[in-house]
Amino acid sequence: MGTVERRRWRGASALTLLCATALLAVSAMTGAAQAAPAPEPGAKSLEQVRQEIDELYRQAGTATDAYNLAESEAKAQSAKIVEIAKQVVAGQDRIAALKNRAGAAARAQYRSGGMPAGAQLALSNSPSQFLDGADRIRQGEKATTDLMSEMNRTQSDLQQYAKDASAQWEKLEANRIKQETSKKQIEEKIKSAESLESKLEAEEKARLIQLEQEAQYKAQTAWLSTGVLKEINNSASESGKKAVQYATAQMGKPYVWGAEGPDSFDCSGLTSQAWRAAGKGIPRTSQEQLRLLPKVAIKDMRPGDLIIYFDDASHVGMYLGDGAMIHAPRPGRNVTLAGAGSMPIKAVVRPDA
């Protein structure tokens, strides 16, 4: 069996295992559902609870993207402020040097008795001395004019630096507020979801996972039934292979919002770090990955490409081939394999296009 065949066999085996696990979950859930007592009138069904929890975590994912973007922008603004501060220091040093030059010229005039150069020249009795002096006066006047112009330019630069720094501070403060707002939203959504789960009995929690797997399996089956895999037959690029190797090496590590390794990840933290390991810097958030990276058709996607999910681009996974992807799902879950079509696909982007 060749390298390509072995790789596709392993991918197909992994996907088969995913589907088999989901099928077992469906069977177990069905048996459990038959044995479980009917819900009380007006009470939410376990499926409704699952959907509510999923929606809360998805909203937390959207807020996490906003938090990560604000954090990234804040870092860039802080770096810009530092650069402006360096420019201000350099400008102040330049002003000091120019003032020293101006002071030296004033002291030279004082030592000459305070008489202007033009008056001294007019009193000269030597024609050659007069001509030499006239040339020196012109040079001195030009030097003085250049000195004043340079001082004015430097002063103007310092004023612009001050305006730039003020604008960057305002943006930094705005992003700080956005971060705090997003963090509060994330914590509230996660707390609400965890509160819902905490009220479930052990058996219900197990069935909740089964329902989650069933929903993913149904979505994946529907996606595969379109015949999409018949169209997808592309090999990974060299950098794509490295990104896939990094991502798969993180299997089992927990999801933590805002994390980008090495011990935990959120969804875009995993994909951005995987591509950084492959030598390609990409945007930090799934929404920015969608906005800034080249898009490719689903039929053309290859291992290493990023699949952006949901209308608000709040989740991202990495395509592995054979209909499977790897992702950091949500709080309470670990980095894992899943069907590439197990969630609504918004777009596919290619970091190394």
mmCIF file of C-alpha atoms in Angstrom:
data_model
loop_
_atom_site.group_PDB
_atom_site.id
_atom_site.type_symbol
_atom_site.label_atom_id
_atom_site.label_comp_id
_atom_site.label_asym_id
_atom_site.label_seq_id
_atom_site.Cartn_x
_atom_site.Cartn_y
_atom_site.Cartn_z
ATOM 1 C CA MET A 1 0.000 0.000 0.000
ATOM 2 C CA GLY A 2 1.510 3.372 -1.046
ATOM 3 C CA THR A 3 1.870 6.478 1.115
ATOM 4 C CA VAL A 4 -1.195 8.184 -0.366
ATOM 5 C CA GLU A 5 -3.295 5.043 0.015
ATOM 6 C CA ARG A 6 -2.180 4.561 3.623
ATOM 7 C CA ARG A 7 -3.009 8.173 4.442
ATOM 8 C CA ARG A 8 -6.451 7.977 2.851
ATOM 9 C CA TRP A 9 -7.060 4.607 4.557
ATOM 10 C CA ARG A 10 -6.174 6.091 7.939
ATOM 11 C CA GLY A 11 -8.446 9.093 7.260
ATOM 12 C CA ALA A 12 -11.288 6.863 6.118
ATOM 13 C CA SER A 13 -10.782 4.645 9.165
ATOM 14 C CA ALA A 14 -10.914 7.646 11.465
ATOM 15 C CA LEU A 15 -14.099 8.891 9.838
ATOM 16 C CA THR A 16 -15.619 5.391 9.973
ATOM 17 C CA LEU A 17 -14.773 5.257 13.675
ATOM 18 C CA LEU A 18 -16.468 8.621 14.199
ATOM 19 C CA CYS A 19 -19.604 7.456 12.432
ATOM 20 C CA ALA A 20 -19.597 4.114 14.237
ATOM 21 C CA THR A 21 -19.284 5.858 17.580
ATOM 22 C CA ALA A 22 -22.194 8.101 16.693
ATOM 23 C CA LEU A 23 -24.290 5.124 15.613
ATOM 24 C CA LEU A 24 -23.574 3.354 18.890
ATOM 25 C CA ALA A 25 -24.524 6.541 20.683
ATOM 26 C CA VAL A 26 -27.800 6.680 18.799
ATOM 27 C CA SER A 27 -28.575 3.063 19.693
ATOM 28 C CA ALA A 28 -27.683 3.607 23.345
ATOM 29 C CA MET A 29 -29.723 6.777 23.432
ATOM 30 C CA THR A 30 -32.727 5.021 21.942
ATOM 31 C CA GLY A 31 -32.586 2.292 24.577
ATOM 32 C CA ALA A 32 -32.140 4.832 27.351
ATOM 33 C CA ALA A 33 -34.984 6.922 26.037
ATOM 34 C CA GLN A 34 -37.298 3.923 26.133
ATOM 35 C CA ALA A 35 -36.388 3.268 29.765
ATOM 36 C CA ALA A 36 -36.470 6.905 30.857
ATOM 37 C CA PRO A 37 -39.624 8.293 32.448
ATOM 38 C CA ALA A 38 -41.680 10.797 30.474
ATOM 39 C CA PRO A 39 -40.841 14.440 31.241
ATOM 40 C CA GLU A 40 -43.205 16.364 33.454
ATOM 41 C CA PRO A 41 -45.754 18.569 31.677
ATOM 42 C CA GLY A 42 -44.189 21.923 30.812
ATOM 43 C CA ALA A 43 -40.638 20.662 31.484
ATOM 44 C CA LYS A 44 -37.983 21.004 28.807
ATOM 45 C CA SER A 45 -36.984 17.851 26.991
ATOM 46 C CA LEU A 46 -33.342 16.809 27.103
ATOM 47 C CA GLU A 47 -33.064 17.675 23.403
ATOM 48 C CA GLN A 48 -34.308 21.208 24.129
ATOM 49 C CA VAL A 49 -31.745 21.495 26.924
ATOM 50 C CA ARG A 50 -29.027 20.319 24.525
ATOM 51 C CA GLN A 51 -30.021 22.901 21.948
ATOM 52 C CA GLU A 52 -30.071 25.633 24.587
ATOM 53 C CA ILE A 53 -26.631 24.646 25.860
ATOM 54 C CA ASP A 54 -25.253 24.510 22.312
ATOM 55 C CA GLU A 55 -26.626 27.964 21.577
ATOM 56 C CA LEU A 56 -25.130 29.402 24.777
ATOM 57 C CA TYR A 57 -21.722 27.976 23.927
ATOM 58 C CA ARG A 58 -22.003 29.249 20.350
ATOM 59 C CA GLN A 59 -22.798 32.736 21.670
ATOM 60 C CA ALA A 60 -19.800 32.404 23.980
ATOM 61 C CA GLY A 61 -17.753 31.508 20.906
ATOM 62 C CA THR A 62 -18.883 34.679 19.151
ATOM 63 C CA ALA A 63 -17.960 36.757 22.191
ATOM 64 C CA THR A 64 -14.610 34.934 22.382
ATOM 65 C CA ASP A 65 -13.869 36.002 18.804
ATOM 66 C CA ALA A 66 -14.665 39.604 19.728
ATOM 67 C CA TYR A 67 -12.431 39.347 22.808
ATOM 68 C CA ASN A 68 -9.539 37.840 20.841
ATOM 69 C CA LEU A 69 -9.819 40.478 18.116
ATOM 70 C CA ALA A 70 -9.861 43.312 20.675
ATOM 71 C CA GLU A 71 -6.837 41.783 22.396
ATOM 72 C CA SER A 72 -4.953 41.481 19.109
ATOM 73 C CA GLU A 73 -5.755 45.084 18.198
ATOM 74 C CA ALA A 74 -4.756 46.273 21.676
ATOM 75 C CA LYS A 75 -1.349 44.608 21.296
ATOM 76 C CA ALA A 76 -0.856 46.323 17.935
ATOM 77 C CA GLN A 77 -1.879 49.691 19.399
ATOM 78 C CA SER A 78 0.462 49.260 22.367
ATOM 79 C CA ALA A 79 3.314 48.515 19.978
ATOM 80 C CA LYS A 80 2.402 51.628 17.962
ATOM 81 C CA ILE A 81 2.426 53.773 21.097
ATOM 82 C CA VAL A 82 5.872 52.466 21.998
ATOM 83 C CA GLU A 83 7.081 53.306 18.468
ATOM 84 C CA ILE A 84 5.611 56.815 18.731
ATOM 85 C CA ALA A 85 7.348 57.299 22.082
ATOM 86 C CA LYS A 86 10.678 56.377 20.458
ATOM 87 C CA GLN A 87 9.996 58.896 17.680
ATOM 88 C CA VAL A 88 9.208 61.596 20.265
ATOM 89 C CA VAL A 89 12.484 60.944 22.108
ATOM 90 C CA ALA A 90 14.417 61.083 18.828
ATOM 91 C CA GLY A 91 12.629 64.329 17.896
ATOM 92 C CA GLN A 92 13.406 65.901 21.259
ATOM 93 C CA ASP A 93 17.071 64.933 20.893
ATOM 94 C CA ARG A 94 17.064 66.500 17.423
ATOM 95 C CA ILE A 95 15.557 69.729 18.768
ATOM 96 C CA ALA A 96 18.232 69.853 21.475
ATOM 97 C CA ALA A 97 20.988 69.400 18.870
ATOM 98 C CA LEU A 98 19.522 72.134 16.666
ATOM 99 C CA LYS A 99 19.293 74.519 19.604
ATOM 100 C CA ASN A 100 22.926 73.826 20.416
ATOM 101 C CA ARG A 101 23.855 74.725 16.843
ATOM 102 C CA ALA A 102 21.831 77.930 17.059
ATOM 103 C CA GLY A 103 23.459 78.748 20.394
ATOM 104 C CA ALA A 104 26.911 78.183 18.930
ATOM 105 C CA ALA A 105 26.145 80.669 16.155
ATOM 106 C CA ALA A 106 24.943 83.236 18.693
ATOM 107 C CA ARG A 107 28.073 82.803 20.796
ATOM 108 C CA ALA A 108 30.264 83.245 17.726
ATOM 109 C CA GLN A 109 28.529 86.545 16.964
ATOM 110 C CA TYR A 110 28.997 87.646 20.559
ATOM 111 C CA ARG A 111 32.738 86.919 20.378
ATOM 112 C CA SER A 112 32.942 89.069 17.224
ATOM 113 C CA GLY A 113 31.771 92.027 19.261
ATOM 114 C CA GLY A 114 28.141 91.662 18.443
ATOM 115 C CA MET A 115 28.570 93.411 15.102
ATOM 116 C CA PRO A 116 26.508 91.832 12.330
ATOM 117 C CA ALA A 117 28.534 90.068 9.643
ATOM 118 C CA GLY A 118 27.231 92.463 6.968
ATOM 119 C CA ALA A 119 28.529 95.498 8.869
ATOM 120 C CA GLN A 120 31.940 93.893 9.388
ATOM 121 C CA LEU A 121 32.098 93.124 5.663
ATOM 122 C CA ALA A 122 31.243 96.707 4.684
ATOM 123 C CA LEU A 123 34.184 97.995 6.755
ATOM 124 C CA SER A 124 36.637 95.708 5.025
ATOM 125 C CA ASN A 125 39.381 97.477 2.952
ATOM 126 C CA SER A 126 40.364 94.358 0.949
ATOM 127 C CA PRO A 127 38.318 93.482 -2.199
ATOM 128 C CA SER A 128 39.282 89.805 -1.957
ATOM 129 C CA GLN A 129 38.398 89.773 1.708
ATOM 130 C CA PHE A 130 35.104 91.454 0.803
ATOM 131 C CA LEU A 131 34.280 88.796 -1.808
ATOM 132 C CA ASP A 132 35.278 85.931 0.485
ATOM 133 C CA GLY A 133 33.221 87.439 3.246
ATOM 134 C CA ALA A 134 30.192 87.885 1.007
ATOM 135 C CA ASP A 135 30.308 84.192 0.106
ATOM 136 C CA ARG A 136 30.586 83.205 3.761
ATOM 137 C CA ILE A 137 27.619 85.440 4.604
ATOM 138 C CA ARG A 138 25.500 83.755 1.939
ATOM 139 C CA GLN A 139 26.516 80.350 3.284
ATOM 140 C CA GLY A 140 25.784 81.444 6.826
ATOM 141 C CA GLU A 141 22.378 82.833 5.882
ATOM 142 C CA LYS A 142 21.506 79.583 4.104
ATOM 143 C CA ALA A 143 22.683 77.548 7.098
ATOM 144 C CA THR A 144 20.564 79.682 9.404
ATOM 145 C CA THR A 145 17.530 79.335 7.141
ATOM 146 C CA ASP A 146 18.050 75.544 6.921
ATOM 147 C CA LEU A 147 18.469 75.366 10.687
ATOM 148 C CA MET A 148 15.226 77.217 11.342
ATOM 149 C CA SER A 149 13.369 75.132 8.734
ATOM 150 C CA GLU A 150 14.620 71.913 10.295
ATOM 151 C CA MET A 151 13.627 73.087 13.770
ATOM 152 C CA ASN A 152 10.140 73.953 12.498
ATOM 153 C CA ARG A 153 9.774 70.574 10.782
ATOM 154 C CA THR A 154 10.903 68.743 13.891
ATOM 155 C CA GLN A 155 8.517 70.732 16.066
ATOM 156 C CA SER A 156 5.695 69.946 13.620
ATOM 157 C CA ASP A 157 6.633 66.252 13.743
ATOM 158 C CA LEU A 158 6.504 66.295 17.533
ATOM 159 C CA GLN A 159 3.031 67.833 17.423
ATOM 160 C CA GLN A 160 1.864 65.114 14.990
ATOM 161 C CA TYR A 161 3.396 62.406 17.208
ATOM 162 C CA ALA A 162 1.415 63.797 20.128
ATOM 163 C CA LYS A 163 -1.824 63.628 18.073
ATOM 164 C CA ASP A 164 -1.011 60.067 16.920
ATOM 165 C CA ALA A 165 -0.272 58.944 20.456
ATOM 166 C CA SER A 166 -3.542 60.460 21.697
ATOM 167 C CA ALA A 167 -5.500 58.681 18.952
ATOM 168 C CA GLN A 168 -3.811 55.363 19.742
ATOM 169 C CA TRP A 169 -4.550 55.765 23.451
ATOM 170 C CA GLU A 170 -8.221 56.366 22.629
ATOM 171 C CA LYS A 171 -8.320 53.205 20.485
ATOM 172 C CA LEU A 172 -6.527 51.269 23.202
ATOM 173 C CA GLU A 173 -9.076 52.382 25.775
ATOM 174 C CA ALA A 174 -11.965 51.526 23.429
ATOM 175 C CA ASN A 175 -10.522 48.055 22.914
ATOM 176 C CA ARG A 176 -10.050 47.626 26.651
ATOM 177 C CA ILE A 177 -13.756 48.324 27.107
ATOM 178 C CA LYS A 178 -14.616 45.900 24.273
ATOM 179 C CA GLN A 179 -12.465 43.226 25.905
ATOM 180 C CA GLU A 180 -14.139 43.684 29.266
ATOM 181 C CA THR A 181 -17.611 43.583 27.685
ATOM 182 C CA SER A 182 -16.788 40.456 25.662
ATOM 183 C CA LYS A 183 -15.200 38.774 28.677
ATOM 184 C CA LYS A 184 -18.312 39.432 30.734
ATOM 185 C CA GLN A 185 -20.530 38.007 27.972
ATOM 186 C CA ILE A 186 -18.321 34.917 27.633
ATOM 187 C CA GLU A 187 -18.357 34.241 31.353
ATOM 188 C CA GLU A 188 -22.125 34.745 31.562
ATOM 189 C CA LYS A 189 -22.858 32.380 28.650
ATOM 190 C CA ILE A 190 -20.494 29.683 29.921
ATOM 191 C CA LYS A 191 -21.874 30.018 33.445
ATOM 192 C CA SER A 192 -25.444 29.663 32.150
ATOM 193 C CA ALA A 193 -24.536 26.595 30.086
ATOM 194 C CA GLU A 194 -22.676 24.984 32.981
ATOM 195 C CA SER A 195 -25.608 25.743 35.265
ATOM 196 C CA LEU A 196 -27.973 23.922 32.905
ATOM 197 C CA GLU A 197 -25.634 20.921 32.743
ATOM 198 C CA SER A 198 -25.097 20.863 36.495
ATOM 199 C CA LYS A 199 -28.825 20.339 37.064
ATOM 200 C CA LEU A 200 -28.792 17.103 35.065
ATOM 201 C CA GLU A 201 -28.414 13.686 36.647
ATOM 202 C CA ALA A 202 -25.457 11.515 35.656
ATOM 203 C CA GLU A 203 -27.619 9.456 33.301
ATOM 204 C CA GLU A 204 -29.001 12.597 31.692
ATOM 205 C CA LYS A 205 -25.491 13.987 31.182
ATOM 206 C CA ALA A 206 -24.490 10.777 29.428
ATOM 207 C CA ARG A 207 -27.561 10.966 27.215
ATOM 208 C CA LEU A 208 -26.839 14.642 26.555
ATOM 209 C CA ILE A 209 -23.489 13.653 25.035
ATOM 210 C CA GLN A 210 -25.254 10.989 23.013
ATOM 211 C CA LEU A 211 -27.738 13.535 21.695
ATOM 212 C CA GLU A 212 -24.855 15.826 20.794
ATOM 213 C CA GLN A 213 -23.179 12.994 18.869
ATOM 214 C CA GLU A 214 -26.434 12.097 17.153
ATOM 215 C CA ALA A 215 -26.959 15.660 15.957
ATOM 216 C CA GLN A 216 -23.408 15.782 14.594
ATOM 217 C CA TYR A 217 -23.835 12.398 12.929
ATOM 218 C CA LYS A 218 -27.065 13.445 11.228
ATOM 219 C CA ALA A 219 -25.467 16.630 9.922
ATOM 220 C CA GLN A 220 -22.375 14.755 8.722
ATOM 221 C CA THR A 221 -24.471 12.053 7.050
ATOM 222 C CA ALA A 222 -26.557 14.666 5.262
ATOM 223 C CA TRP A 223 -23.377 16.411 4.086
ATOM 224 C CA LEU A 224 -21.819 13.177 2.832
ATOM 225 C CA SER A 225 -25.054 12.157 1.105
ATOM 226 C CA THR A 226 -24.593 15.066 -1.294
ATOM 227 C CA GLY A 227 -21.642 13.184 -2.801
ATOM 228 C CA VAL A 228 -19.247 15.943 -1.765
ATOM 229 C CA LEU A 229 -16.372 13.507 -1.104
ATOM 230 C CA LYS A 230 -16.415 12.398 -4.732
ATOM 231 C CA GLU A 231 -15.399 15.936 -5.684
ATOM 232 C CA ILE A 232 -12.818 16.430 -2.942
ATOM 233 C CA ASN A 233 -9.597 14.677 -3.907
ATOM 234 C CA ASN A 234 -6.763 17.086 -3.218
ATOM 235 C CA SER A 235 -3.431 16.489 -1.516
ATOM 236 C CA ALA A 236 -2.090 18.759 1.197
ATOM 237 C CA SER A 237 0.695 21.229 0.465
ATOM 238 C CA GLU A 238 3.958 20.843 2.376
ATOM 239 C CA SER A 239 3.005 23.641 4.776
ATOM 240 C CA GLY A 240 -0.514 22.173 5.017
ATOM 241 C CA LYS A 241 0.978 18.855 6.133
ATOM 242 C CA LYS A 242 2.946 20.623 8.873
ATOM 243 C CA ALA A 243 -0.197 22.449 10.040
ATOM 244 C CA VAL A 244 -2.124 19.168 10.158
ATOM 245 C CA GLN A 245 0.690 17.479 12.088
ATOM 246 C CA TYR A 246 0.670 20.249 14.680
ATOM 247 C CA ALA A 247 -3.121 20.251 15.029
ATOM 248 C CA THR A 248 -3.434 16.479 15.396
ATOM 249 C CA ALA A 249 -0.650 16.473 18.003
ATOM 250 C CA GLN A 250 -2.932 18.599 20.220
ATOM 251 C CA MET A 251 -5.649 15.911 20.390
ATOM 252 C CA GLY A 252 -7.091 15.577 23.888
ATOM 253 C CA LYS A 253 -6.043 19.040 25.125
ATOM 254 C CA PRO A 254 -8.881 21.046 26.687
ATOM 255 C CA TYR A 255 -10.770 23.942 25.166
ATOM 256 C CA VAL A 256 -10.212 27.196 27.089
ATOM 257 C CA TRP A 257 -11.554 30.430 25.649
ATOM 258 C CA GLY A 258 -8.833 32.866 24.636
ATOM 259 C CA ALA A 259 -6.155 30.138 24.794
ATOM 260 C CA GLU A 260 -3.648 29.506 22.015
ATOM 261 C CA GLY A 261 -1.508 26.762 23.527
ATOM 262 C CA PRO A 262 0.546 25.015 24.388
ATOM 263 C CA ASP A 263 -1.644 23.315 27.025
ATOM 264 C CA SER A 264 -5.115 24.437 25.901
ATOM 265 C CA PHE A 265 -6.794 26.093 22.924
ATOM 266 C CA ASP A 266 -9.916 27.773 21.702
ATOM 267 C CA CYS A 267 -11.002 27.010 18.136
ATOM 268 C CA SER A 268 -9.099 29.768 16.329
ATOM 269 C CA GLY A 269 -6.210 29.516 18.771
ATOM 270 C CA LEU A 270 -5.688 25.954 17.518
ATOM 271 C CA THR A 271 -5.862 26.824 13.815
ATOM 272 C CA SER A 272 -3.707 29.968 14.060
ATOM 273 C CA GLN A 273 -1.008 28.190 16.070
ATOM 274 C CA ALA A 274 -1.054 25.183 13.723
ATOM 275 C CA TRP A 275 -0.338 27.428 10.762
ATOM 276 C CA ARG A 276 2.248 29.404 12.705
ATOM 277 C CA ALA A 277 4.016 26.101 13.347
ATOM 278 C CA ALA A 278 3.894 25.574 9.570
ATOM 279 C CA GLY A 279 5.659 28.904 9.069
ATOM 280 C CA LYS A 280 2.608 30.948 8.077
ATOM 281 C CA GLY A 281 1.187 33.674 10.302
ATOM 282 C CA ILE A 282 -2.593 34.029 9.946
ATOM 283 C CA PRO A 283 -5.251 36.131 11.743
ATOM 284 C CA ARG A 284 -6.044 35.136 15.326
ATOM 285 C CA THR A 285 -9.846 34.889 15.105
ATOM 286 C CA SER A 286 -12.177 32.806 12.948
ATOM 287 C CA GLN A 287 -13.970 35.932 11.724
ATOM 288 C CA GLU A 288 -10.699 37.573 10.654
ATOM 289 C CA GLN A 289 -9.554 34.294 9.101
ATOM 290 C CA LEU A 290 -12.717 34.360 7.009
ATOM 291 C CA ARG A 291 -12.312 38.026 6.118
ATOM 292 C CA LEU A 292 -8.633 38.063 5.222
ATOM 293 C CA LEU A 293 -7.701 34.598 3.939
ATOM 294 C CA PRO A 294 -8.389 33.458 0.348
ATOM 295 C CA LYS A 295 -11.589 31.444 -0.019
ATOM 296 C CA VAL A 296 -11.808 28.144 -1.890
ATOM 297 C CA ALA A 297 -14.776 26.045 -2.955
ATOM 298 C CA ILE A 298 -15.656 23.061 -0.774
ATOM 299 C CA LYS A 299 -14.976 20.737 -3.719
ATOM 300 C CA ASP A 300 -11.440 22.128 -3.943
ATOM 301 C CA MET A 301 -10.506 21.987 -0.257
ATOM 302 C CA ARG A 302 -7.460 20.046 0.840
ATOM 303 C CA PRO A 303 -5.952 18.976 4.193
ATOM 304 C CA GLY A 304 -4.826 22.025 6.137
ATOM 305 C CA ASP A 305 -7.582 24.300 4.824
ATOM 306 C CA LEU A 306 -9.749 25.963 7.461
ATOM 307 C CA ILE A 307 -13.502 25.421 7.563
ATOM 308 C CA ILE A 308 -15.451 28.380 8.944
ATOM 309 C CA TYR A 309 -18.769 27.455 10.569
ATOM 310 C CA PHE A 310 -22.070 29.256 11.276
ATOM 311 C CA ASP A 311 -23.376 32.462 9.734
ATOM 312 C CA ASP A 312 -21.463 34.620 12.195
ATOM 313 C CA ALA A 313 -18.187 32.742 11.539
ATOM 314 C CA SER A 314 -17.941 31.964 15.249
ATOM 315 C CA HIS A 315 -16.205 28.582 14.885
ATOM 316 C CA VAL A 316 -13.372 27.124 12.837
ATOM 317 C CA GLY A 317 -11.845 23.693 12.298
ATOM 318 C CA MET A 318 -9.048 22.291 10.120
ATOM 319 C CA TYR A 319 -9.835 19.875 7.314
ATOM 320 C CA LEU A 320 -7.888 16.602 7.527
ATOM 321 C CA GLY A 321 -9.187 14.819 4.445
ATOM 322 C CA ASP A 322 -11.720 12.030 3.851
ATOM 323 C CA GLY A 323 -14.558 14.128 5.250
ATOM 324 C CA ALA A 324 -12.989 14.684 8.678
ATOM 325 C CA MET A 325 -11.745 17.768 10.489
ATOM 326 C CA ILE A 326 -10.069 18.575 13.805
ATOM 327 C CA HIS A 327 -11.219 21.346 16.130
ATOM 328 C CA ALA A 328 -11.435 22.628 19.694
ATOM 329 C CA PRO A 329 -15.226 22.343 20.181
ATOM 330 C CA ARG A 330 -16.228 24.316 23.290
ATOM 331 C CA PRO A 331 -15.688 24.614 27.053
ATOM 332 C CA GLY A 332 -15.903 21.200 28.676
ATOM 333 C CA ARG A 333 -14.631 19.444 25.559
ATOM 334 C CA ASN A 334 -11.167 18.574 24.264
ATOM 335 C CA VAL A 335 -9.477 18.986 20.885
ATOM 336 C CA THR A 336 -10.952 16.186 18.815
ATOM 337 C CA LEU A 337 -11.872 14.827 15.384
ATOM 338 C CA ALA A 338 -15.317 15.432 13.928
ATOM 339 C CA GLY A 339 -17.095 15.238 10.614
ATOM 340 C CA ALA A 340 -16.302 18.217 8.413
ATOM 341 C CA GLY A 341 -20.016 18.608 7.742
ATOM 342 C CA SER A 342 -21.171 18.127 11.325
ATOM 343 C CA MET A 343 -21.908 21.869 11.617
ATOM 344 C CA PRO A 344 -23.224 24.406 9.095
ATOM 345 C CA ILE A 345 -20.314 25.401 6.823
ATOM 346 C CA LYS A 346 -20.080 29.088 5.937
ATOM 347 C CA ALA A 347 -16.848 29.008 3.918
ATOM 348 C CA VAL A 348 -13.478 27.352 3.427
ATOM 349 C CA VAL A 349 -10.277 29.415 3.471
ATOM 350 C CA ARG A 350 -6.701 28.545 2.524
ATOM 351 C CA PRO A 351 -3.826 30.095 4.509
ATOM 352 C CA ASP A 352 -1.145 29.175 1.959
ATOM 353 C CA ALA A 353 -3.009 30.007 -1.249
#
